[in-house]
XYZ file of C-alpha atoms in Angstrom:
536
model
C 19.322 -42.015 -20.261
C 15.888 -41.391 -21.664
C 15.068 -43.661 -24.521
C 13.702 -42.746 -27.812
C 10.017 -44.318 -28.226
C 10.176 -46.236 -31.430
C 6.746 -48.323 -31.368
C 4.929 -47.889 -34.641
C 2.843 -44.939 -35.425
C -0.826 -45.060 -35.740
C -2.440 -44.527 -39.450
C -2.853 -41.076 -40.620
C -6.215 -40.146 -41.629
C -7.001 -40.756 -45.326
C -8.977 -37.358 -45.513
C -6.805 -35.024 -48.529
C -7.050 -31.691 -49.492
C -7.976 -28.183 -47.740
C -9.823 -29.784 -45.093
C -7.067 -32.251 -43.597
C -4.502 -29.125 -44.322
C -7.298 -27.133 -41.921
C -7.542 -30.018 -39.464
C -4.792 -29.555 -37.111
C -4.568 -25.789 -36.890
C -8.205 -25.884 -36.500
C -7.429 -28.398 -33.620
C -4.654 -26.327 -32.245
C -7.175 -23.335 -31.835
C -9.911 -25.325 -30.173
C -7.369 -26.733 -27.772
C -6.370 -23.348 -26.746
C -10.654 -22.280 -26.133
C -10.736 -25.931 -23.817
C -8.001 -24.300 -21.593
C -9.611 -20.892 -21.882
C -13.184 -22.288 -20.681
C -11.868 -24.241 -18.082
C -11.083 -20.936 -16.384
C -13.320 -19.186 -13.611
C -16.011 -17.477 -13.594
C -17.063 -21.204 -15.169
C -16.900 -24.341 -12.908
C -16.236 -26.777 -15.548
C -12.530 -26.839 -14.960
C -11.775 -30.342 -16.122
C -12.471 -29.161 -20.071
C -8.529 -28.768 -19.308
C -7.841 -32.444 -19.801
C -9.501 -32.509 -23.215
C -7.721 -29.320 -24.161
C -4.210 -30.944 -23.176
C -5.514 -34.350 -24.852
C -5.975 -31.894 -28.338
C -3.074 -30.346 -27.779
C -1.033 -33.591 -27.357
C -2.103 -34.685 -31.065
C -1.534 -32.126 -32.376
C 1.681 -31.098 -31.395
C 2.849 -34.848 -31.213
C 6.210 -35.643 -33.845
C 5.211 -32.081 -35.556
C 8.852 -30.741 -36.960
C 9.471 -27.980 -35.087
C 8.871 -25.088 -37.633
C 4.976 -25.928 -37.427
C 4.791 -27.043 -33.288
C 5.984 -23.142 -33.432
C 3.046 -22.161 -35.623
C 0.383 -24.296 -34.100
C 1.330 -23.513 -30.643
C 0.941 -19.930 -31.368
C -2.631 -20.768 -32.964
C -3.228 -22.683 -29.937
C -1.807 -19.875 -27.746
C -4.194 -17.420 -29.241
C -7.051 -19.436 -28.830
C -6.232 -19.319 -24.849
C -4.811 -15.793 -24.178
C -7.182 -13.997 -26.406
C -10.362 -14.744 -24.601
C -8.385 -15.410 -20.853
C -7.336 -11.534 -21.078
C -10.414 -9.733 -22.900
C -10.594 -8.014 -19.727
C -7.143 -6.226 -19.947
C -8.998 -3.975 -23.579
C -11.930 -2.914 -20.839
C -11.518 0.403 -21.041
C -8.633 0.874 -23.122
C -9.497 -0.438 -26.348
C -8.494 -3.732 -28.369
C -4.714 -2.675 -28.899
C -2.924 -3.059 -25.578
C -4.711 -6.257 -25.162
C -3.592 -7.828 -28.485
C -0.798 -7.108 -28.277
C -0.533 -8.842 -24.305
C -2.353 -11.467 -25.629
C -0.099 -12.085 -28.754
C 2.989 -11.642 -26.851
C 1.753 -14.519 -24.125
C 0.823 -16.541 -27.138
C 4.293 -16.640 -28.323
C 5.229 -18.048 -25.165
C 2.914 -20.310 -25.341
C 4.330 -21.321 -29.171
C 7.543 -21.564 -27.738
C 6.770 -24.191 -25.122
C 4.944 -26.059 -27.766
C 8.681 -26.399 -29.424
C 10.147 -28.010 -26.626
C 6.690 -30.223 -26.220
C 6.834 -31.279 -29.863
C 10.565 -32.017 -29.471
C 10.285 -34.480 -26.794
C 7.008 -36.287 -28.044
C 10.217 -38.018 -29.614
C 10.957 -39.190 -26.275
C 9.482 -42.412 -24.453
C 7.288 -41.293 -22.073
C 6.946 -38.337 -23.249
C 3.575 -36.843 -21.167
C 6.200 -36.279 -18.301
C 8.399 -34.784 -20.054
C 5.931 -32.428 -21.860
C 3.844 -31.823 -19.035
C 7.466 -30.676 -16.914
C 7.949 -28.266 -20.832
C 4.820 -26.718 -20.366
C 5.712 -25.979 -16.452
C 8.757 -24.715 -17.400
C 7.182 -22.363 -19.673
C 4.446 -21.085 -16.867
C 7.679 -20.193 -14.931
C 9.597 -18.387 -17.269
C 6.270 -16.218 -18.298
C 5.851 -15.174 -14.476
C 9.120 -13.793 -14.825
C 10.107 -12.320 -17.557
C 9.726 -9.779 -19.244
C 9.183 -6.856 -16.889
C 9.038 -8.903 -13.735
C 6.467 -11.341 -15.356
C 2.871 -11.688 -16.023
C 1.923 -15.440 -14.470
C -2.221 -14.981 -15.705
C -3.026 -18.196 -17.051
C -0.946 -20.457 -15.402
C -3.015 -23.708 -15.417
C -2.891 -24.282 -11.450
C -4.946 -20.516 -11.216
C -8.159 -22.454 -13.394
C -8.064 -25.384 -10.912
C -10.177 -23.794 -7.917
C -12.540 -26.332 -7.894
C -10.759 -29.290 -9.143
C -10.027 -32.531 -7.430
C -6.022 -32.005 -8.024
C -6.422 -28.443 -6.115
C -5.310 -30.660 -2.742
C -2.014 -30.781 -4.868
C -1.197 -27.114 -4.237
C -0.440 -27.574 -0.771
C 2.449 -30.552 -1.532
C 4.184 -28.557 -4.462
C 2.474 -25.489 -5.087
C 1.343 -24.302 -8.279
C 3.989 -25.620 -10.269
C 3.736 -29.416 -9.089
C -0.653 -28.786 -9.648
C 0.031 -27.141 -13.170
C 2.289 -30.108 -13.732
C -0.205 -32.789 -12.377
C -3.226 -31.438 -14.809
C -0.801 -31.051 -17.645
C 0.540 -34.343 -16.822
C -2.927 -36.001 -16.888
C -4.241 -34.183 -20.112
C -1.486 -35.648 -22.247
C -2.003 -38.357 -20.758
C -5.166 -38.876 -22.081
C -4.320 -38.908 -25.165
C -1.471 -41.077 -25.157
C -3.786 -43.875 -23.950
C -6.167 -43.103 -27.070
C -3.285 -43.260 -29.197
C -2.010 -46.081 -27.905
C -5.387 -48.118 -27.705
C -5.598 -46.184 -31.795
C -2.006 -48.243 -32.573
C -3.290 -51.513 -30.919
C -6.194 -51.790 -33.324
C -4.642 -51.447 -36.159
C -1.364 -53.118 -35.615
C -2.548 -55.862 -32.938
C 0.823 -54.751 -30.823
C 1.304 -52.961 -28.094
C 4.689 -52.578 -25.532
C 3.478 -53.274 -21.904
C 5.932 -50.145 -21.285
C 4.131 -48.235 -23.030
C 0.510 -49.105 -22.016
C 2.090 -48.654 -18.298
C 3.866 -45.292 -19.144
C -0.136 -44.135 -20.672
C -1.816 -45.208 -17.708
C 1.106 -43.308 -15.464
C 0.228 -40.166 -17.385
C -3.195 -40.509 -16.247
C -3.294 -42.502 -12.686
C -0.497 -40.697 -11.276
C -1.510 -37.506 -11.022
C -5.285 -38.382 -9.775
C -3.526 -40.762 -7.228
C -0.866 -37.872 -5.636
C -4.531 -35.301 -5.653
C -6.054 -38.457 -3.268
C -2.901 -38.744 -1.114
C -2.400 -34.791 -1.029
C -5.526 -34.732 0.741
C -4.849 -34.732 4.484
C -2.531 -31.759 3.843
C -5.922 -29.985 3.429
C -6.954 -28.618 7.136
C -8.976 -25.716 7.880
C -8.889 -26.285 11.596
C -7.801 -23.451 14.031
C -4.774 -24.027 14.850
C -4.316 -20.607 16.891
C -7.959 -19.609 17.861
C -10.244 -17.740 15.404
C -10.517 -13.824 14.516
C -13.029 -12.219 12.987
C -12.472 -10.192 9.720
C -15.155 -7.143 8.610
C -13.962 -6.675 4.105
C -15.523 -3.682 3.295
C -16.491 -2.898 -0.380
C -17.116 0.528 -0.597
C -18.163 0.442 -4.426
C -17.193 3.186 -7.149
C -19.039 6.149 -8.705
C -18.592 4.594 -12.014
C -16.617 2.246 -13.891
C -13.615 2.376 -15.794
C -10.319 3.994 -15.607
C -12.104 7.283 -14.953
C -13.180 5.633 -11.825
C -9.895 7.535 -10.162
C -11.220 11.341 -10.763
C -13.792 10.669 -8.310
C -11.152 9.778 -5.634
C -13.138 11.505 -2.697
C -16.616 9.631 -3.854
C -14.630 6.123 -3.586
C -12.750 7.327 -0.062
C -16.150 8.470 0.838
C -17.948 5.291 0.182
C -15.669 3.139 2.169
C -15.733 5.178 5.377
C -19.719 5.279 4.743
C -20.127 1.197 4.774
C -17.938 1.160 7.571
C -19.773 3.514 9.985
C -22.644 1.375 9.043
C -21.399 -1.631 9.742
C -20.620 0.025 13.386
C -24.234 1.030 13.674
C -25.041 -2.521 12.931
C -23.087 -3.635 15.548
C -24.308 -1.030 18.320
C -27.578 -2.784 17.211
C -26.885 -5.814 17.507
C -27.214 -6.663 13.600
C -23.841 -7.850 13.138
C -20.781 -9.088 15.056
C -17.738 -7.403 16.467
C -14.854 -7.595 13.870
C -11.600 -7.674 15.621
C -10.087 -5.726 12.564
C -11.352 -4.381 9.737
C -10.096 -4.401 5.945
C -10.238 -1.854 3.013
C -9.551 -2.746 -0.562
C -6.548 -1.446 -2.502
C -7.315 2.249 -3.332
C -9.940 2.392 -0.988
C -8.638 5.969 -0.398
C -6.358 7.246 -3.211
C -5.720 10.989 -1.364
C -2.863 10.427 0.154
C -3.884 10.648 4.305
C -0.648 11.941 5.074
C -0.714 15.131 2.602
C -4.851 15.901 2.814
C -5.998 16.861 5.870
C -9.834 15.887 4.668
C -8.864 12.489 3.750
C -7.189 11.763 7.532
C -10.487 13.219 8.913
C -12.537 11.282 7.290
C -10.757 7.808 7.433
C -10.347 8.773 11.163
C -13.723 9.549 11.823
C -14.671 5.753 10.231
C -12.030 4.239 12.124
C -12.952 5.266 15.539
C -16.617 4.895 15.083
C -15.700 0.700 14.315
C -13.426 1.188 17.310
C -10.754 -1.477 16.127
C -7.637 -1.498 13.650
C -8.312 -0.869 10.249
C -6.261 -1.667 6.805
C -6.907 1.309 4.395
C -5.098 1.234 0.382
C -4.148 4.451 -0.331
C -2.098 6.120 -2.946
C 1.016 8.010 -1.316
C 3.536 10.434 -2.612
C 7.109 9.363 -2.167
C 9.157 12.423 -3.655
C 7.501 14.633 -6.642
C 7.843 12.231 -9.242
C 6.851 8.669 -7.523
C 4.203 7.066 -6.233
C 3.841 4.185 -3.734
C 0.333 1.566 -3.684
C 0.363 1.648 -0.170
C -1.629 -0.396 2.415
C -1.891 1.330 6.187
C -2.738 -0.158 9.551
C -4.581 2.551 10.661
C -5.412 2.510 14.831
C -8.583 3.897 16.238
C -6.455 5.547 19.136
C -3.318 6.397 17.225
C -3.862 7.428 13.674
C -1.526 5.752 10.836
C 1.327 3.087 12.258
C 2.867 0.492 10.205
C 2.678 0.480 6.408
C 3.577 -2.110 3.614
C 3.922 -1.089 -0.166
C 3.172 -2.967 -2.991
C 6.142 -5.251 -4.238
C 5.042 -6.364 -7.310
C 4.169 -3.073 -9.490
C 1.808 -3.768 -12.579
C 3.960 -2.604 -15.546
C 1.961 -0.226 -18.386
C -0.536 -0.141 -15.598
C 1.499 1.252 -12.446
C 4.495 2.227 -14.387
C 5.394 2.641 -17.835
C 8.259 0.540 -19.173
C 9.339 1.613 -22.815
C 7.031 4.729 -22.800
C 7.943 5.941 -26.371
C 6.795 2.306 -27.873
C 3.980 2.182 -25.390
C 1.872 5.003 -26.655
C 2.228 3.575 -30.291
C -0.030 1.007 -28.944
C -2.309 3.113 -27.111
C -2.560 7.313 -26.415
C -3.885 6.178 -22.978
C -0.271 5.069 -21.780
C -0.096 8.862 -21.007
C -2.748 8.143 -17.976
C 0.223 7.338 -16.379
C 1.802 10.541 -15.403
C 3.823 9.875 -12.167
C 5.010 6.117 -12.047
C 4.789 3.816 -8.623
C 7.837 2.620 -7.300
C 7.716 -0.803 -5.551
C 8.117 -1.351 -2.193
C 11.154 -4.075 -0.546
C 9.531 -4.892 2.647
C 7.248 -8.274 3.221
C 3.587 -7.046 4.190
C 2.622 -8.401 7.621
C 0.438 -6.561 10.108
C -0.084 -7.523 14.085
C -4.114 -6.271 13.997
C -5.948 -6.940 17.449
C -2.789 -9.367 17.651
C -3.802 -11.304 14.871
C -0.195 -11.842 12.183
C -2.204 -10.707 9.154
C 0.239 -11.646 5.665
C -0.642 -8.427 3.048
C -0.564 -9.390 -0.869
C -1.888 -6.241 -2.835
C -3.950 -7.354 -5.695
C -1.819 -8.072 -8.823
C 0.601 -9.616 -6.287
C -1.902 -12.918 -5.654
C -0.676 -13.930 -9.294
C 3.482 -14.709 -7.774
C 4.075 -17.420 -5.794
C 6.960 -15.581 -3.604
C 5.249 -12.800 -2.866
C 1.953 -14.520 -1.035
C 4.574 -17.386 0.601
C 6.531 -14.637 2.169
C 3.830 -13.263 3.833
C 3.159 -16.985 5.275
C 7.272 -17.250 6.512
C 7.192 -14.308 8.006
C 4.273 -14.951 10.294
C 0.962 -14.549 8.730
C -1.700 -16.253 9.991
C -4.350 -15.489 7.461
C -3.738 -13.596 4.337
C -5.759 -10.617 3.227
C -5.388 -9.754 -0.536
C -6.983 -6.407 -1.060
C -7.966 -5.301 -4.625
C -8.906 -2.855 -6.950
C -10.655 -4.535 -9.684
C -12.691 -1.244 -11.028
C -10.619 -0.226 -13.996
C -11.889 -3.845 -15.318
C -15.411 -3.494 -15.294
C -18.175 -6.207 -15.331
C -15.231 -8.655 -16.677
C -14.086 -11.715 -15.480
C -10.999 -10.598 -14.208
C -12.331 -10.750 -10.531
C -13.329 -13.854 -10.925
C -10.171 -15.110 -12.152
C -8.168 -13.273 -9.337
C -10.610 -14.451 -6.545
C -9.632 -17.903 -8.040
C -6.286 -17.067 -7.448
C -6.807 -16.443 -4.261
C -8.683 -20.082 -3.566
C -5.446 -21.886 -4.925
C -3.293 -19.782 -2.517
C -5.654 -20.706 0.350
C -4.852 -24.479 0.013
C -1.267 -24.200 -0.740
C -0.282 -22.128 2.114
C -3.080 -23.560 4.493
C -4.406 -20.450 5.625
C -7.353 -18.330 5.688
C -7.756 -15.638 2.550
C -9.974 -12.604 2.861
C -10.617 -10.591 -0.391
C -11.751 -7.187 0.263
C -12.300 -5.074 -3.612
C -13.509 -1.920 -3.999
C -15.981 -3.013 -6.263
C -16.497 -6.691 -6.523
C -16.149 -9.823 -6.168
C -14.751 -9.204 -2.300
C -14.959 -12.699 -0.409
C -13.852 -14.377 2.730
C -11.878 -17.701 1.837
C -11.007 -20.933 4.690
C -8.085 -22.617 4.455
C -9.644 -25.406 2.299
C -10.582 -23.211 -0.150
C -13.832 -23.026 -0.088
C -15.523 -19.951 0.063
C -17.893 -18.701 2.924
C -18.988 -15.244 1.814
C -18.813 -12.898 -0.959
C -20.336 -9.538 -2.650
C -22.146 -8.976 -5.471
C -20.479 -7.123 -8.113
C -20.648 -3.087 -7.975
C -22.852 -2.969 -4.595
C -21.929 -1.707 -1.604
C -21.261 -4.429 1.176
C -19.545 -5.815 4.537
C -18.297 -9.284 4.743
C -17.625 -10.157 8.408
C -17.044 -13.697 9.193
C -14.750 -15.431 12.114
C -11.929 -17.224 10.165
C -9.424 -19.694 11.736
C -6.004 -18.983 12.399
C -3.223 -20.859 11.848
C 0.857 -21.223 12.031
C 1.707 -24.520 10.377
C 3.769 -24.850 7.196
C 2.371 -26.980 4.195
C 5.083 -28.909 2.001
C 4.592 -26.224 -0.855
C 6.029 -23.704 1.791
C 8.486 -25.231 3.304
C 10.329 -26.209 0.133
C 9.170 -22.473 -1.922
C 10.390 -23.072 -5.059
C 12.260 -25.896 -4.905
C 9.108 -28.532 -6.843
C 9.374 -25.756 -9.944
C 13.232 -25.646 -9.860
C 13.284 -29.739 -10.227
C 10.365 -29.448 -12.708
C 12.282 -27.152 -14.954
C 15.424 -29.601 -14.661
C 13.630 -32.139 -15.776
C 12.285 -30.432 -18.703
C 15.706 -28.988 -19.573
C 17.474 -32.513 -19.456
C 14.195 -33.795 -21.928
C 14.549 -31.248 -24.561
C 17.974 -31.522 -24.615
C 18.080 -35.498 -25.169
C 15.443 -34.607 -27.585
C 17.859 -32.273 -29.515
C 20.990 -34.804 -28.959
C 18.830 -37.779 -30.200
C 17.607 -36.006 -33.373
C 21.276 -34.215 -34.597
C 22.143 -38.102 -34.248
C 19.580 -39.298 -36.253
C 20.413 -36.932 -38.966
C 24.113 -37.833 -39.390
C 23.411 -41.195 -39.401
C 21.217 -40.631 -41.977
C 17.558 -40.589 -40.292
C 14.679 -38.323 -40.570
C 15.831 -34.446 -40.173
C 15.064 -32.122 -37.359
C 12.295 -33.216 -35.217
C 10.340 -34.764 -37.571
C 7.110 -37.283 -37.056
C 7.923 -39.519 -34.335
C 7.560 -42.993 -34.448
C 6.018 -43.130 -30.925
């Protein structure tokens, strides 16, 4: 049974008027900018603790009516500027109302946190809340959306070697975990000084909050290893670049097919000379060629022709018709000898990007939903290609963002992981830079090698530890090639899958329900009503 914390509360602030009124939704927005900054392409990554610190007081005892409201403040303040990027080229209405509708999320996960602040040691049981919420938003509605999760800011952090124990969930938990609490050991050093008590429990659950999840990062560390475990291969990522930016990017779909085949002929003259090494296989970017090979003669030729002049197997994206009315975002092993073989289709569809869920309500939003004329249909089949006889694990772009679909391409076999992209529609934005990010976390939590090839930018070549050995400039033409180490052992965080969030989200369930139980009993025996300010 989880106790109720009942240690005295610390004196509120003796400011009145508009300005005290101001001070905690004012606080609730700044909160959500700490989280927001603490995201790539910046490196300051631990402004996270501070945000979750804010966000601790001011969500702590709030009844729930106004956790709702400052949670969606808070909410705002982190979605709005994390997902500028999805308005690039669209305009400001599709992306506010993304942005609102992952702020309500948010608000609704700062419910449950303000709930069981009621609770003793209550930075677990928030920190497993705010988990649970991460998990629900990568899957509903449409399939999910996970952008933001906390784990995808931590690329450079030192809980990142906490990713390959439990995965995202367990490092999103961990950095939560620590943030609250941070400022449960203010509060409770606040309390002492005024009071001149404090409950050893309670100093030890505070410095639990905080120790804890710095101490599991330290012993998570040996499960860090970007040794070869199987020999090395090495990779060529080829950005071919696009005409221009933008969603118009696609009517120049010969330029862009064009431009890849181009930079890879050149990297095979730079090889003949003696410029550059060997790759043993090559990679394209997602929509590296969006004529479908298999329909246009003049798109086979020329992908062919590329092909054969590198002389080794070569991973194109391409766009290809399935039936009149569908689409598939298809990635092809293409052989210098035999032409197309095996192919792998994009699982995880973007929704109002790929296909157009709720069409009629869509283009009240935005005219542009009617860009989308014939809808992709996702594929069923895990991604993983034998190039050169290396296992390569496929995860198309958008994919990188859900945790089954870049583990199964690590069960099934892969020995490196290649996530090619298309990040042109987005512009100059930071959305590469929070995708490459991505793709860091998911190099340390599967323990394998990640190579980013993007049609535009930021294409990179990632080690196991997460550290990255190459990349592009943004909207230049480039070749990556780099030997990368292979390997076929399992971390923790894919052996158990999703077995850390499932016991998370337990956790958090049991919490907000003691929460609930312990407050309808405090109101019929007479005690504050709802959630109100907690004593603890």
């Amino acid at each position: 049974m989880t106790p109720v914390d009942d240690s005295p509360p610390p004196p509120a602030p003796r400011t009145t008027g508009l300005p005290r009124r101001l001070l905690r939704p004012a606080a609730a927005v700044l909160s959500g900018l700490l989280l927001y900054a603490s995201f790539p392409p910046r490196t300051v990554w631990w402004l996270v603790l501070p945000g979750f610190a804010l966000l601790g007081w001011v969500l702590h005892g709030r009844r729930l009516r106004a956790a709702f409201g400052l949670g969606l403040l808070a909410g705002l303040g982190f979605m709005l500027p994390l997902l500028h990027w999805t308005g690039e080229d669209v305009g400001p209405v599709p992306w506010l109302a993304l942005a609102v509708a992952e702020a309500l999320f948010v608000a609704v996960g700062c419910l449950g946190i303000a709930a069981v602040t009621r609770l003793a040691y209550w930075p677990f049981w928030a920190a497993a809340v705010w988990t649970l919420d991460e998990a629900v938003r990568a899957r509903i509605p449409f399939g999910g959306f996970p952008w933001g999760k906390i784990a995808f800011g931590q690329s450079e952090s030192v809980f990142l070697p906490l990713a390959a124990f439990g995965g995202t969930p367990l490092l999103s938990f961990a950095v939560v975990l620590c943030g609250f609490g941070l400022y449960e050991a203010v509060r409770r050093a606040t309390a002492y000084r005024s009071t001149g008590k404090i409950s050893r429990a309670a100093v030890a659950g505070a410095a639990a909050s905080v120790l804890v999840p710095v101490a599991g990062a330290l012993a998570a560390l040996p499960l860090v290893d970007d040794s070869a475990e199987n020999g090395t291969a090495t990779v060529a990522a080829i950005q071919g670049n696009v005409p221009r930016l933008g969603l118009d990017f696609n009517a120049q779909r010969r330029a862009v097919l064009d431009n890849h085949a181009r930079r890879t002929t050149q990297l095979a003259e730079e090889v003949k000379a003696g410029k550059a090494e060997q790759p043993d296989f090559v990679l394209w970017p997602e929509n590296s060629s969006d004529l479908d090979p298999y329909l246009n003669a003049d798109a086979r030729e020329v992908i062919d022709d590329a092909v054969k002049a590198i002389g080794v197997p070569t991973v194109v994206g391409s766009v290809v018709e399935k039936g009149p009315d569908s689409l598939r975002n298809t990635l092809i092993e293409w052989d210098p000898d035999k032409g197309p073989a095996a192919t792998y289709d994009k699982r995880h569809i973007q929704p109002f990007g790929e296909y157009m869920p709720m069409r009629t309500v869509a283009r009240f939003f935005s005219e542009d939903v009617d860009r989308v004329q014939r809808e992709f249909v996702p594929g069923t089949e895990v991604g993983v290609f034998d190039l050169a006889g290396t296992e390569v694990g496929l995860v198309t772009c958008y994919e990188a963002a859900f945790d089954d679909a870049v583990r199964d391409t690590v069960t099934h076999g892969g020995q490196m992981i290649a996530v090619p992209s298309n990040n042109a529609t987005f512009g100059r934005s930071e959305m590469t830079y929070q995708q490459l990010a991505m793709s860091r976390v998911r190099a340390v939590e599967h323990g394998r090698a990640v190579v980013v090839p993007v049609t535009s930018g930021v294409s990179a070549v990632i080690r196991p530890d997460g550290t990255i050995v190459e990349k592009s400039g943004m909207f230049t033409p480039d070749a990556l090639v780099e030997e990368v180490p292979l390997r076929s052992s399992l971390t923790p965080a894919t052996r158990m899958g999703p077995l850390p969030e499932g016991v998370i989200a337990l956790l958090a369930l049991a919490a907000v329900g003691w929460a609930g139980a312990s407050a309808l009993r405090s109101r019929r025996a007479g005690g504050p009503r709802g959630s109100g300010r907690a004593a603890a």
